[in-house]
């Protein structure tokens, strides 16, 4: 990766507080790393390993070491002192409240020395001397994370790698039936220039609401038609006490067709085949209250040996993260809970965060830190910052003034209006309010006249042409699985009323409500099958006559219409674009979206590559493709067909411009820090291969720059004092804020940029990291260039948080998900085998079947008639 070419100097200088805290430790500190080996391995899996290590810590052989060691509760331990070798501890496995059991499993835990961790080596890396750049910091950082997180891991609930929640003492909010949100803290050690830091941030995660499983099932039954969904219960952990102690089990499946009375199994102890109800009555003297009205749950991972438990003896385990994908209602409630002003988050971090994470010096919780000679400064670090100047926005007529990274388009005409050849309107009728009465409804005529007038006044040509109005009455959703009949009715309406050889410039689709199937179904039908450009309106917003709301809504829709017609909404001043226009340049955006927890196993990942085709960097057509996930990890971030997709983008650029670009700039979205090297190892050669293949006779060697765009980081900024010039009214930093010192890479070329205005909550900057750079950009050129480019997003009149090329790639990926909606977003609860989990070979076969189904549905991808347009916008 390229070294930093220098520091940026452009803009108004200032200082900001940031949620990084200085970590102090002895310069000559030496720590010791050990591998934890538990045998027999076959029985020491999952949660059981954690309990085994708890028993080890209580064992006389090991208890004297506990104060100066930290471990991951699984396979790695770090000690402030050398442990004796060999060190082996034998324990008998008992649950926390279990009396001695003569049949308890026995485990032997060996601690095997691996290496010394000499922290002076880490200090050399942090010195900034390029000679030390190649030092592998991962062993040091991961060891320090174990130490720093030792108190939090004992007192809280860890979710993911570095997030901790403390349910007993943390604010929470119900998101929906059975699910609530908790506020916790992220914590991660980061080596910075001449200073070790720890990054701490507020974070939110959804948890199951603890309580009796039967009561939860009854609550679902009262509020939803199908009762508790399989997706909700799958992999949920429950606690039972009928054995005389608390046992933890994981639900494989709700057995919807079996109750405690009808579920039977062979029990030699009770003389043959018995029902679950009889078994609990005779063996444990438990009279079940819901033996006939609630299903049992299967807690076995072995499909040949199910274990059925009555819901009423199961307690949903407290402190258990919810693994499902949040639905729109849950997401909305989560955003409301998480949307706190910067001051609130800052106070939570330095107050509650330090306390709960055990970082406050002198307390019992920080005893392990003291044993390692480590302490944490309770004050946020202060770093230099700058505020970059905004560009000037131009339209064909009228002038705009940028304020807080946004502008108004009243009395302006679009820079280059597209032309409407012919157009159509599709009324999707579902007998809801806000719908028009039909094609001849006078209110519809007036509505369309107003819309056309807005198109004309904005500079779109041909806006005086009346549309062809189509109407389709959809069948009821009840009994219409995945709304297949409804979508077929729409297909027939479009096919039967539109001329394939004279397609409309666009179809305006008028929807009267939101539906999980209709919108994505129409997009798939029109983008892939029929090749028809569509623009959707929600009538509840489009017909809102309060104030100027309809006019504003139409203005936003027209921005999409014009781009799809090939027009240009606005441009930047020449000086802001010079970094791209001084030679023929193509800007690319790359992203990959993966199956969600709600996707059917075997669903594909979807990769998108967008690229500019004009010198104004307005039009970004896209290539989309499916790729098989790595089923060991459920996702594959690198783009497999990147060579073909890059060739497609270059071919279209040449078609539009008569030649290939001299320079290519790639903004790569969705790659974590730990995957930067994969972009250079896997994707860079594929892009370079495209250069060779597109011009096999004459060498084609454009200069190439690749920058990673990161949004999933935890760096946040605060003004240093109230009323600061760098502060907005809601306490956020101002648009144009850039930080490239203090908390950035010691050697690499990266910066944090906040181009947009943070209207709600605590604004998050984008972290840009240059991983490859033939063009040798200077810091000011790339920082200000990326900043001004953020004002070019086609469907908004404001700067956006992510540079448009990457933003478009993200939107294109989401459009691809719409095409596979039933697989990717709405996996059917009934799609699994009713009897329980599938055996591994069958699971793999089922995944392959689902993937091949996706390939079949996807077909040839985007229709050729739309392939050269921004169909996804």
JSON list of N, CA and C in Angstrom, two decimals, residues 150-193:
[
{"chain": "A", "resi": 150, "resn": "UNK", "atom": "N", "xyz": [-10.70, -7.83, 29.49]},
{"chain": "A", "resi": 150, "resn": "UNK", "atom": "CA", "xyz": [-10.85, -8.93, 30.46]},
{"chain": "A", "resi": 150, "resn": "UNK", "atom": "C", "xyz": [-11.98, -8.68, 31.44]},
{"chain": "A", "resi": 151, "resn": "UNK", "atom": "N", "xyz": [-12.10, -7.46, 31.96]},
{"chain": "A", "resi": 151, "resn": "UNK", "atom": "CA", "xyz": [-13.17, -7.15, 32.91]},
{"chain": "A", "resi": 151, "resn": "UNK", "atom": "C", "xyz": [-14.53, -7.19, 32.22]},
{"chain": "A", "resi": 152, "resn": "UNK", "atom": "N", "xyz": [-14.62, -6.59, 31.04]},
{"chain": "A", "resi": 152, "resn": "UNK", "atom": "CA", "xyz": [-15.90, -6.55, 30.31]},
{"chain": "A", "resi": 152, "resn": "UNK", "atom": "C", "xyz": [-16.36, -7.96, 29.96]},
{"chain": "A", "resi": 153, "resn": "UNK", "atom": "N", "xyz": [-15.44, -8.85, 29.61]},
{"chain": "A", "resi": 153, "resn": "UNK", "atom": "CA", "xyz": [-15.83, -10.20, 29.21]},
{"chain": "A", "resi": 153, "resn": "UNK", "atom": "C", "xyz": [-16.37, -11.00, 30.38]},
{"chain": "A", "resi": 154, "resn": "UNK", "atom": "N", "xyz": [-15.95, -10.66, 31.60]},
{"chain": "A", "resi": 154, "resn": "UNK", "atom": "CA", "xyz": [-16.45, -11.37, 32.79]},
{"chain": "A", "resi": 154, "resn": "UNK", "atom": "C", "xyz": [-17.77, -10.79, 33.28]},
{"chain": "A", "resi": 155, "resn": "UNK", "atom": "N", "xyz": [-17.94, -9.48, 33.12]},
{"chain": "A", "resi": 155, "resn": "UNK", "atom": "CA", "xyz": [-19.11, -8.81, 33.70]},
{"chain": "A", "resi": 155, "resn": "UNK", "atom": "C", "xyz": [-20.25, -8.61, 32.70]},
{"chain": "A", "resi": 156, "resn": "UNK", "atom": "N", "xyz": [-19.92, -8.64, 31.40]},
{"chain": "A", "resi": 156, "resn": "UNK", "atom": "CA", "xyz": [-20.93, -8.32, 30.40]},
{"chain": "A", "resi": 156, "resn": "UNK", "atom": "C", "xyz": [-21.15, -9.46, 29.42]},
{"chain": "A", "resi": 157, "resn": "UNK", "atom": "N", "xyz": [-21.92, -9.15, 28.39]},
{"chain": "A", "resi": 157, "resn": "UNK", "atom": "CA", "xyz": [-22.22, -10.09, 27.31]},
{"chain": "A", "resi": 157, "resn": "UNK", "atom": "C", "xyz": [-21.51, -9.60, 26.06]},
{"chain": "A", "resi": 158, "resn": "UNK", "atom": "N", "xyz": [-20.65, -10.44, 25.51]},
{"chain": "A", "resi": 158, "resn": "UNK", "atom": "CA", "xyz": [-19.94, -10.05, 24.29]},
{"chain": "A", "resi": 158, "resn": "UNK", "atom": "C", "xyz": [-20.78, -10.42, 23.07]},
{"chain": "A", "resi": 159, "resn": "UNK", "atom": "N", "xyz": [-20.88, -9.47, 22.13]},
{"chain": "A", "resi": 159, "resn": "UNK", "atom": "CA", "xyz": [-21.57, -9.71, 20.86]},
{"chain": "A", "resi": 159, "resn": "UNK", "atom": "C", "xyz": [-20.58, -9.35, 19.76]},
{"chain": "A", "resi": 160, "resn": "UNK", "atom": "N", "xyz": [-20.26, -10.30, 18.91]},
{"chain": "A", "resi": 160, "resn": "UNK", "atom": "CA", "xyz": [-19.23, -10.05, 17.91]},
{"chain": "A", "resi": 160, "resn": "UNK", "atom": "C", "xyz": [-17.87, -10.04, 18.57]},
{"chain": "A", "resi": 161, "resn": "UNK", "atom": "N", "xyz": [-16.93, -9.33, 17.98]},
{"chain": "A", "resi": 161, "resn": "UNK", "atom": "CA", "xyz": [-15.55, -9.39, 18.47]},
{"chain": "A", "resi": 161, "resn": "UNK", "atom": "C", "xyz": [-15.28, -8.43, 19.61]},
{"chain": "A", "resi": 162, "resn": "UNK", "atom": "N", "xyz": [-15.79, -7.21, 19.52]},
{"chain": "A", "resi": 162, "resn": "UNK", "atom": "CA", "xyz": [-15.36, -6.18, 20.47]},
{"chain": "A", "resi": 162, "resn": "UNK", "atom": "C", "xyz": [-16.50, -5.38, 21.09]},
{"chain": "A", "resi": 163, "resn": "UNK", "atom": "N", "xyz": [-17.72, -5.93, 21.08]},
{"chain": "A", "resi": 163, "resn": "UNK", "atom": "CA", "xyz": [-18.87, -5.21, 21.63]},
{"chain": "A", "resi": 163, "resn": "UNK", "atom": "C", "xyz": [-19.34, -5.89, 22.90]},
{"chain": "A", "resi": 164, "resn": "UNK", "atom": "N", "xyz": [-19.60, -5.09, 23.93]},
{"chain": "A", "resi": 164, "resn": "UNK", "atom": "CA", "xyz": [-20.01, -5.63, 25.23]},
{"chain": "A", "resi": 164, "resn": "UNK", "atom": "C", "xyz": [-21.27, -4.92, 25.71]},
{"chain": "A", "resi": 165, "resn": "UNK", "atom": "N", "xyz": [-22.15, -5.73, 26.27]},
{"chain": "A", "resi": 165, "resn": "UNK", "atom": "CA", "xyz": [-23.43, -5.23, 26.77]},
{"chain": "A", "resi": 165, "resn": "UNK", "atom": "C", "xyz": [-23.62, -5.71, 28.20]},
{"chain": "A", "resi": 166, "resn": "UNK", "atom": "N", "xyz": [-24.30, -4.89, 28.99]},
{"chain": "A", "resi": 166, "resn": "UNK", "atom": "CA", "xyz": [-24.47, -5.17, 30.41]},
{"chain": "A", "resi": 166, "resn": "UNK", "atom": "C", "xyz": [-25.96, -5.08, 30.73]},
{"chain": "A", "resi": 167, "resn": "UNK", "atom": "N", "xyz": [-26.72, -6.13, 30.37]},
{"chain": "A", "resi": 167, "resn": "UNK", "atom": "CA", "xyz": [-28.19, -6.06, 30.42]},
{"chain": "A", "resi": 167, "resn": "UNK", "atom": "C", "xyz": [-28.76, -5.68, 31.78]},
{"chain": "A", "resi": 168, "resn": "UNK", "atom": "N", "xyz": [-28.12, -6.07, 32.86]},
{"chain": "A", "resi": 168, "resn": "UNK", "atom": "CA", "xyz": [-28.69, -5.79, 34.18]},
{"chain": "A", "resi": 168, "resn": "UNK", "atom": "C", "xyz": [-28.62, -4.32, 34.56]},
{"chain": "A", "resi": 169, "resn": "UNK", "atom": "N", "xyz": [-27.72, -3.57, 33.92]},
{"chain": "A", "resi": 169, "resn": "UNK", "atom": "CA", "xyz": [-27.54, -2.17, 34.33]},
{"chain": "A", "resi": 169, "resn": "UNK", "atom": "C", "xyz": [-27.56, -1.20, 33.15]},
{"chain": "A", "resi": 170, "resn": "UNK", "atom": "N", "xyz": [-28.11, -1.65, 32.03]},
{"chain": "A", "resi": 170, "resn": "UNK", "atom": "CA", "xyz": [-28.07, -0.85, 30.81]},
{"chain": "A", "resi": 170, "resn": "UNK", "atom": "C", "xyz": [-29.48, -0.47, 30.38]},
{"chain": "A", "resi": 171, "resn": "UNK", "atom": "N", "xyz": [-29.58, 0.74, 29.82]},
{"chain": "A", "resi": 171, "resn": "UNK", "atom": "CA", "xyz": [-30.87, 1.15, 29.25]},
{"chain": "A", "resi": 171, "resn": "UNK", "atom": "C", "xyz": [-31.27, 0.22, 28.12]},
{"chain": "A", "resi": 172, "resn": "UNK", "atom": "N", "xyz": [-32.56, -0.07, 28.02]},
{"chain": "A", "resi": 172, "resn": "UNK", "atom": "CA", "xyz": [-33.02, -0.90, 26.93]},
{"chain": "A", "resi": 172, "resn": "UNK", "atom": "C", "xyz": [-34.39, -0.42, 26.48]},
{"chain": "A", "resi": 173, "resn": "UNK", "atom": "N", "xyz": [-34.79, -0.87, 25.29]},
{"chain": "A", "resi": 173, "resn": "UNK", "atom": "CA", "xyz": [-36.06, -0.43, 24.72]},
{"chain": "A", "resi": 173, "resn": "UNK", "atom": "C", "xyz": [-36.63, -1.57, 23.88]},
{"chain": "A", "resi": 174, "resn": "UNK", "atom": "N", "xyz": [-37.91, -1.84, 24.07]},
{"chain": "A", "resi": 174, "resn": "UNK", "atom": "CA", "xyz": [-38.54, -2.90, 23.29]},
{"chain": "A", "resi": 174, "resn": "UNK", "atom": "C", "xyz": [-38.68, -2.46, 21.84]},
{"chain": "A", "resi": 175, "resn": "UNK", "atom": "N", "xyz": [-38.27, -3.36, 20.94]},
{"chain": "A", "resi": 175, "resn": "UNK", "atom": "CA", "xyz": [-38.35, -3.08, 19.51]},
{"chain": "A", "resi": 175, "resn": "UNK", "atom": "C", "xyz": [-39.61, -3.66, 18.91]},
{"chain": "A", "resi": 176, "resn": "UNK", "atom": "N", "xyz": [-40.01, -4.81, 19.42]},
{"chain": "A", "resi": 176, "resn": "UNK", "atom": "CA", "xyz": [-41.20, -5.49, 18.92]},
{"chain": "A", "resi": 176, "resn": "UNK", "atom": "C", "xyz": [-41.47, -6.64, 19.87]},
{"chain": "A", "resi": 177, "resn": "UNK", "atom": "N", "xyz": [-42.44, -7.46, 19.53]},
{"chain": "A", "resi": 177, "resn": "UNK", "atom": "CA", "xyz": [-42.74, -8.63, 20.34]},
{"chain": "A", "resi": 177, "resn": "UNK", "atom": "C", "xyz": [-41.50, -9.51, 20.44]},
{"chain": "A", "resi": 178, "resn": "UNK", "atom": "N", "xyz": [-41.04, -9.74, 21.67]},
{"chain": "A", "resi": 178, "resn": "UNK", "atom": "CA", "xyz": [-39.94, -10.66, 21.90]},
{"chain": "A", "resi": 178, "resn": "UNK", "atom": "C", "xyz": [-38.55, -10.12, 21.70]},
{"chain": "A", "resi": 179, "resn": "UNK", "atom": "N", "xyz": [-38.41, -8.88, 21.24]},
{"chain": "A", "resi": 179, "resn": "UNK", "atom": "CA", "xyz": [-37.08, -8.33, 20.94]},
{"chain": "A", "resi": 179, "resn": "UNK", "atom": "C", "xyz": [-36.94, -6.94, 21.56]},
{"chain": "A", "resi": 180, "resn": "UNK", "atom": "N", "xyz": [-35.79, -6.70, 22.18]},
{"chain": "A", "resi": 180, "resn": "UNK", "atom": "CA", "xyz": [-35.51, -5.39, 22.75]},
{"chain": "A", "resi": 180, "resn": "UNK", "atom": "C", "xyz": [-34.08, -4.98, 22.40]},
{"chain": "A", "resi": 181, "resn": "UNK", "atom": "N", "xyz": [-33.82, -3.68, 22.46]},
{"chain": "A", "resi": 181, "resn": "UNK", "atom": "CA", "xyz": [-32.49, -3.16, 22.14]},
{"chain": "A", "resi": 181, "resn": "UNK", "atom": "C", "xyz": [-31.77, -2.77, 23.41]},
{"chain": "A", "resi": 182, "resn": "UNK", "atom": "N", "xyz": [-30.47, -3.06, 23.46]},
{"chain": "A", "resi": 182, "resn": "UNK", "atom": "CA", "xyz": [-29.62, -2.65, 24.57]},
{"chain": "A", "resi": 182, "resn": "UNK", "atom": "C", "xyz": [-28.52, -1.74, 24.06]},
{"chain": "A", "resi": 183, "resn": "UNK", "atom": "N", "xyz": [-28.15, -0.79, 24.90]},
{"chain": "A", "resi": 183, "resn": "UNK", "atom": "CA", "xyz": [-27.01, 0.07, 24.61]},
{"chain": "A", "resi": 183, "resn": "UNK", "atom": "C", "xyz": [-25.77, -0.53, 25.27]},
{"chain": "A", "resi": 184, "resn": "UNK", "atom": "N", "xyz": [-24.71, -0.67, 24.50]},
{"chain": "A", "resi": 184, "resn": "UNK", "atom": "CA", "xyz": [-23.46, -1.21, 25.02]},
{"chain": "A", "resi": 184, "resn": "UNK", "atom": "C", "xyz": [-22.29, -0.39, 24.52]},
{"chain": "A", "resi": 185, "resn": "UNK", "atom": "N", "xyz": [-21.10, -1.01, 24.57]},
{"chain": "A", "resi": 185, "resn": "UNK", "atom": "CA", "xyz": [-19.90, -0.27, 24.19]},
{"chain": "A", "resi": 185, "resn": "UNK", "atom": "C", "xyz": [-18.96, -1.14, 23.36]},
{"chain": "A", "resi": 186, "resn": "UNK", "atom": "N", "xyz": [-18.43, -0.53, 22.32]},
{"chain": "A", "resi": 186, "resn": "UNK", "atom": "CA", "xyz": [-17.38, -1.12, 21.50]},
{"chain": "A", "resi": 186, "resn": "UNK", "atom": "C", "xyz": [-16.04, -0.68, 22.06]},
{"chain": "A", "resi": 187, "resn": "UNK", "atom": "N", "xyz": [-15.05, -1.58, 22.06]},
{"chain": "A", "resi": 187, "resn": "UNK", "atom": "CA", "xyz": [-13.72, -1.23, 22.56]},
{"chain": "A", "resi": 187, "resn": "UNK", "atom": "C", "xyz": [-12.67, -1.99, 21.76]},
{"chain": "A", "resi": 188, "resn": "UNK", "atom": "N", "xyz": [-11.67, -1.26, 21.25]},
{"chain": "A", "resi": 188, "resn": "UNK", "atom": "CA", "xyz": [-10.62, -1.91, 20.47]},
{"chain": "A", "resi": 188, "resn": "UNK", "atom": "C", "xyz": [-9.33, -1.11, 20.57]},
{"chain": "A", "resi": 189, "resn": "UNK", "atom": "N", "xyz": [-8.23, -1.82, 20.79]},
{"chain": "A", "resi": 189, "resn": "UNK", "atom": "CA", "xyz": [-6.91, -1.20, 20.89]},
{"chain": "A", "resi": 189, "resn": "UNK", "atom": "C", "xyz": [-6.41, -0.85, 19.49]},
{"chain": "A", "resi": 190, "resn": "UNK", "atom": "N", "xyz": [-5.83, 0.37, 19.36]},
{"chain": "A", "resi": 190, "resn": "UNK", "atom": "CA", "xyz": [-5.33, 0.83, 18.07]},
{"chain": "A", "resi": 190, "resn": "UNK", "atom": "C", "xyz": [-3.95, 1.47, 18.24]},
{"chain": "A", "resi": 191, "resn": "UNK", "atom": "N", "xyz": [-2.91, 0.95, 17.55]},
{"chain": "A", "resi": 191, "resn": "UNK", "atom": "CA", "xyz": [-1.60, 1.62, 17.58]},
{"chain": "A", "resi": 191, "resn": "UNK", "atom": "C", "xyz": [-1.63, 2.85, 16.69]},
{"chain": "A", "resi": 192, "resn": "UNK", "atom": "N", "xyz": [-1.31, 4.00, 17.24]},
{"chain": "A", "resi": 192, "resn": "UNK", "atom": "CA", "xyz": [-1.26, 5.25, 16.50]},
{"chain": "A", "resi": 192, "resn": "UNK", "atom": "C", "xyz": [0.18, 5.79, 16.54]},
{"chain": "A", "resi": 193, "resn": "UNK", "atom": "N", "xyz": [0.41, 6.90, 15.87]},
{"chain": "A", "resi": 193, "resn": "UNK", "atom": "CA", "xyz": [1.76, 7.46, 15.81]},
{"chain": "A", "resi": 193, "resn": "UNK", "atom": "C", "xyz": [2.24, 7.83, 17.21]}
]
